[in-house]
């Protein structure tokens, strides 16, 4: 494979962080050096890898002579800075220092971008350098570039994403093996899919950061993680998962960003919560630790992007794609897209979201119950799409039945007051669960 | 929605062609003008639409004052030329004239790119302008940009695509309603999914052009449509589709580009043919007129891109995304990626492809037949993965049985000689079909 020696001098690349992703970034920079040079038009020279402790044992691909604990000095002598250390500080200060020094930056840091991205974007715009972050959302899946570039001539109306592999693995295990949440989380931990403290994943914080980034791009509006209404998977039971299957759905943790209106004001609504997805929907088949993002746009229609959402190699692939892009700008001139926030849409409260719901009840096993419950829904303007009533057979002499109601789209406040009223009915033994239905 | 007036002067956009796609491009340029101006940083001014006959009745969105039959004069006064007329000439000459005059071009013309793309790329490189063509492959699905930019830091090993919506619709109808090919094509024609002359679709020419474009991008190597081995769907029967389902597969027309070796030489192999895809594979669920492209890369792993592959609005969405990209380069400076062909991999002959096969036979209904057939396969070094033997029940007194053999991966020439030898066996009544198995 002939690779003509490029005429442009080497570009100096610094890597901040040498965990699972950093190691794979170093590996690709090393093993693919000839290909990368041909694609960029200049060799990429790895000038250093910043780590907390240079003495820690590391993969043999990482040349120990390149390790440094002085990240601040390292970013000063780089053309491209790759940040894969995570966390807010010192990542934020280091990237701002890199930008101020004229380096372009590539980061996989979703927490930083969802909290303080605009500070980085503004600094980069002023310095005339790039901030690229494909790896921050859904790992190897190209989603940032398609949303901010390919769909730049269209109007996105909705983004529905399975953007957290850990929770998708957990829900998948619950569905396929009937495990309860704790068992499934333990299995995910044993396989390295979940951290020892799984809070960021199971409580939806990780998905919320990605939802904020996607919403910002899709709607040309600043959305931070504080704007995202968030509910994790911790309240879901094996029974919820089982009933989802029985009624033709799959339970998924979704990150959702959509256009909507509240009190006549057009805006965007961004939320993360578990939802029932019809088995026929493309997102329903996204299994295990895979991620997928489903995008609806006015002209393009429905699009889906699917792939590995985490892990060292897939994340490194996304990082290197960005490194090639920003490095090409160094060689050929020009610059990637800047922050697009001209639309300045207001972020609407979670209560403004209109969704379908599935409500599961235990009710008295006698005639007339459905009529009473239906009357309550009607009086709150919540209309019923489907009802399923089944006697309880597994408990002998059970004197109650199960009622599963699927509603048409209704505002959250209407649903809440409806459920409250239903709970107060004599014939209702218990409201077992209330789950949103999406993607129908 | 505040849209600050951009300081940059208007960019002049010319559209060549005003069919289904051209009309939707004009509609988006008109109805989304404010959004597009904010995203580009300058207003996009539609300066003309070139058509063959200015008198033809058209959609009201197309201002008749903008119509012109003089495409050559039109391209001279544009900053961005959008070509959605199709065909080789005059599209090719007009684009070269536009490029020579300093305009960037956006084209949806797969046939032109697959036949003579390098001429356009070289001219654009020399003139310092962009050639963008997201809409040329798989309509609205962002696939060109992800492959040539997002995966630029990775090594793609294989691309498997359902890139022709017409044939996917036809095969889907055959599977879901038991139609034969002619009936399904007629239905596709009635719905506007297939042309009056469906040759380009059903014989695989359209898919082959897209395969050439994808292969060029994925492997950094020039691949033209003449390099693509091509087989359409015209020989497929309702029986083939039925047996695919019975054995756990779905029949799809696939465009395949993959790395491989022949006689020790590393190269790429590009082909279009019908293939059995396991029902569990993500491509198996791509229904109707949808398209999807499945990409395997060393670091990223498996990715899939899914959406509408044709139609006016989806194609216009892809065109406008490109228009925004090239227009941004006009405003901010810089330039998109140029043709990457440094790898210069040889294109390997179709016979070099190693795939799995499913061979269906009618054989004598007596003991020992399987042993004889197996011996023939073994003697040609073709190893068997699965065998299924079933008596014929629908014909009374039938004296033969059906034998379905699925092989492990084998080179095409070995399979050909195997089938020839099997055909010559006394116990074999007929070789009913030989189909490739992909995606397993």
PDB file of N, CA and C in Angstrom, chain A residues 248-278:
ATOM      1  N   UNK A 248     -46.903  -6.689  24.156  1.00  0.00           N
ATOM      2  CA  UNK A 248     -46.352  -6.335  22.839  1.00  0.00           C
ATOM      3  C   UNK A 248     -45.320  -5.226  22.851  1.00  0.00           C
ATOM      4  N   UNK A 249     -44.664  -5.033  24.006  1.00  0.00           N
ATOM      5  CA  UNK A 249     -43.677  -3.970  24.106  1.00  0.00           C
ATOM      6  C   UNK A 249     -42.347  -4.491  24.646  1.00  0.00           C
ATOM      7  N   UNK A 250     -41.329  -3.648  24.547  1.00  0.00           N
ATOM      8  CA  UNK A 250     -40.043  -3.900  25.186  1.00  0.00           C
ATOM      9  C   UNK A 250     -39.737  -2.680  26.047  1.00  0.00           C
ATOM     10  N   UNK A 251     -39.255  -2.897  27.265  1.00  0.00           N
ATOM     11  CA  UNK A 251     -38.909  -1.776  28.135  1.00  0.00           C
ATOM     12  C   UNK A 251     -37.495  -1.300  27.838  1.00  0.00           C
ATOM     13  N   UNK A 252     -37.343  -0.018  27.543  1.00  0.00           N
ATOM     14  CA  UNK A 252     -36.034   0.565  27.231  1.00  0.00           C
ATOM     15  C   UNK A 252     -35.880   1.863  28.026  1.00  0.00           C
ATOM     16  N   UNK A 253     -34.644   2.200  28.368  1.00  0.00           N
ATOM     17  CA  UNK A 253     -34.386   3.533  28.912  1.00  0.00           C
ATOM     18  C   UNK A 253     -34.111   4.441  27.721  1.00  0.00           C
ATOM     19  N   UNK A 254     -34.969   5.429  27.518  1.00  0.00           N
ATOM     20  CA  UNK A 254     -34.835   6.302  26.347  1.00  0.00           C
ATOM     21  C   UNK A 254     -34.392   7.708  26.732  1.00  0.00           C
ATOM     22  N   UNK A 255     -33.563   8.268  25.871  1.00  0.00           N
ATOM     23  CA  UNK A 255     -33.260   9.701  25.934  1.00  0.00           C
ATOM     24  C   UNK A 255     -34.076  10.330  24.810  1.00  0.00           C
ATOM     25  N   UNK A 256     -34.897  11.308  25.164  1.00  0.00           N
ATOM     26  CA  UNK A 256     -35.844  11.864  24.197  1.00  0.00           C
ATOM     27  C   UNK A 256     -35.694  13.380  24.135  1.00  0.00           C
ATOM     28  N   UNK A 257     -35.603  13.879  22.925  1.00  0.00           N
ATOM     29  CA  UNK A 257     -35.589  15.332  22.739  1.00  0.00           C
ATOM     30  C   UNK A 257     -36.559  15.618  21.624  1.00  0.00           C
ATOM     31  N   UNK A 258     -37.524  16.489  21.865  1.00  0.00           N
ATOM     32  CA  UNK A 258     -38.507  16.739  20.817  1.00  0.00           C
ATOM     33  C   UNK A 258     -39.012  18.168  20.856  1.00  0.00           C
ATOM     34  N   UNK A 259     -39.458  18.607  19.684  1.00  0.00           N
ATOM     35  CA  UNK A 259     -40.153  19.884  19.605  1.00  0.00           C
ATOM     36  C   UNK A 259     -41.523  19.722  20.228  1.00  0.00           C
ATOM     37  N   UNK A 260     -42.019  20.781  20.837  1.00  0.00           N
ATOM     38  CA  UNK A 260     -43.361  20.725  21.389  1.00  0.00           C
ATOM     39  C   UNK A 260     -43.824  22.120  21.706  1.00  0.00           C
ATOM     40  N   UNK A 261     -45.014  22.207  22.260  1.00  0.00           N
ATOM     41  CA  UNK A 261     -45.505  23.511  22.686  1.00  0.00           C
ATOM     42  C   UNK A 261     -46.069  23.376  24.095  1.00  0.00           C
ATOM     43  N   UNK A 262     -45.940  24.431  24.867  1.00  0.00           N
ATOM     44  CA  UNK A 262     -46.561  24.484  26.193  1.00  0.00           C
ATOM     45  C   UNK A 262     -47.143  25.883  26.328  1.00  0.00           C
ATOM     46  N   UNK A 263     -48.438  25.955  26.641  1.00  0.00           N
ATOM     47  CA  UNK A 263     -49.132  27.245  26.751  1.00  0.00           C
ATOM     48  C   UNK A 263     -48.876  28.102  25.512  1.00  0.00           C
ATOM     49  N   UNK A 264     -48.898  27.435  24.354  1.00  0.00           N
ATOM     50  CA  UNK A 264     -48.765  28.183  23.106  1.00  0.00           C
ATOM     51  C   UNK A 264     -47.343  28.565  22.730  1.00  0.00           C
ATOM     52  N   UNK A 265     -46.382  28.233  23.588  1.00  0.00           N
ATOM     53  CA  UNK A 265     -44.988  28.574  23.293  1.00  0.00           C
ATOM     54  C   UNK A 265     -44.289  27.384  22.652  1.00  0.00           C
ATOM     55  N   UNK A 266     -43.652  27.615  21.518  1.00  0.00           N
ATOM     56  CA  UNK A 266     -42.923  26.528  20.880  1.00  0.00           C
ATOM     57  C   UNK A 266     -41.576  26.384  21.567  1.00  0.00           C
ATOM     58  N   UNK A 267     -41.189  25.141  21.828  1.00  0.00           N
ATOM     59  CA  UNK A 267     -39.908  24.929  22.485  1.00  0.00           C
ATOM     60  C   UNK A 267     -39.450  23.490  22.315  1.00  0.00           C
ATOM     61  N   UNK A 268     -38.460  23.120  23.100  1.00  0.00           N
ATOM     62  CA  UNK A 268     -37.995  21.735  23.062  1.00  0.00           C
ATOM     63  C   UNK A 268     -38.191  21.120  24.441  1.00  0.00           C
ATOM     64  N   UNK A 269     -38.425  19.806  24.440  1.00  0.00           N
ATOM     65  CA  UNK A 269     -38.620  19.082  25.686  1.00  0.00           C
ATOM     66  C   UNK A 269     -37.610  17.941  25.667  1.00  0.00           C
ATOM     67  N   UNK A 270     -36.838  17.829  26.722  1.00  0.00           N
ATOM     68  CA  UNK A 270     -35.750  16.842  26.757  1.00  0.00           C
ATOM     69  C   UNK A 270     -35.879  16.034  28.036  1.00  0.00           C
ATOM     70  N   UNK A 271     -35.898  14.701  27.886  1.00  0.00           N
ATOM     71  CA  UNK A 271     -36.122  13.874  29.062  1.00  0.00           C
ATOM     72  C   UNK A 271     -35.507  12.498  28.895  1.00  0.00           C
ATOM     73  N   UNK A 272     -35.260  11.870  30.020  1.00  0.00           N
ATOM     74  CA  UNK A 272     -34.757  10.492  30.051  1.00  0.00           C
ATOM     75  C   UNK A 272     -35.666   9.716  30.980  1.00  0.00           C
ATOM     76  N   UNK A 273     -36.207   8.633  30.504  1.00  0.00           N
ATOM     77  CA  UNK A 273     -37.046   7.787  31.373  1.00  0.00           C
ATOM     78  C   UNK A 273     -37.236   6.425  30.732  1.00  0.00           C
ATOM     79  N   UNK A 274     -37.639   5.439  31.520  1.00  0.00           N
ATOM     80  CA  UNK A 274     -37.949   4.145  30.915  1.00  0.00           C
ATOM     81  C   UNK A 274     -39.227   4.290  30.100  1.00  0.00           C
ATOM     82  N   UNK A 275     -39.335   3.547  29.028  1.00  0.00           N
ATOM     83  CA  UNK A 275     -40.543   3.622  28.213  1.00  0.00           C
ATOM     84  C   UNK A 275     -40.808   2.279  27.565  1.00  0.00           C
ATOM     85  N   UNK A 276     -42.079   2.019  27.309  1.00  0.00           N
ATOM     86  CA  UNK A 276     -42.487   0.839  26.559  1.00  0.00           C
ATOM     87  C   UNK A 276     -42.384   1.178  25.076  1.00  0.00           C
ATOM     88  N   UNK A 277     -41.620   0.379  24.342  1.00  0.00           N
ATOM     89  CA  UNK A 277     -41.444   0.576  22.904  1.00  0.00           C
ATOM     90  C   UNK A 277     -42.085  -0.620  22.196  1.00  0.00           C
ATOM     91  N   UNK A 278     -42.963  -0.387  21.204  1.00  0.00           N
ATOM     92  CA  UNK A 278     -43.602  -1.510  20.512  1.00  0.00           C
ATOM     93  C   UNK A 278     -42.559  -2.451  19.898  1.00  0.00           C
TER      94      UNK A 278
END
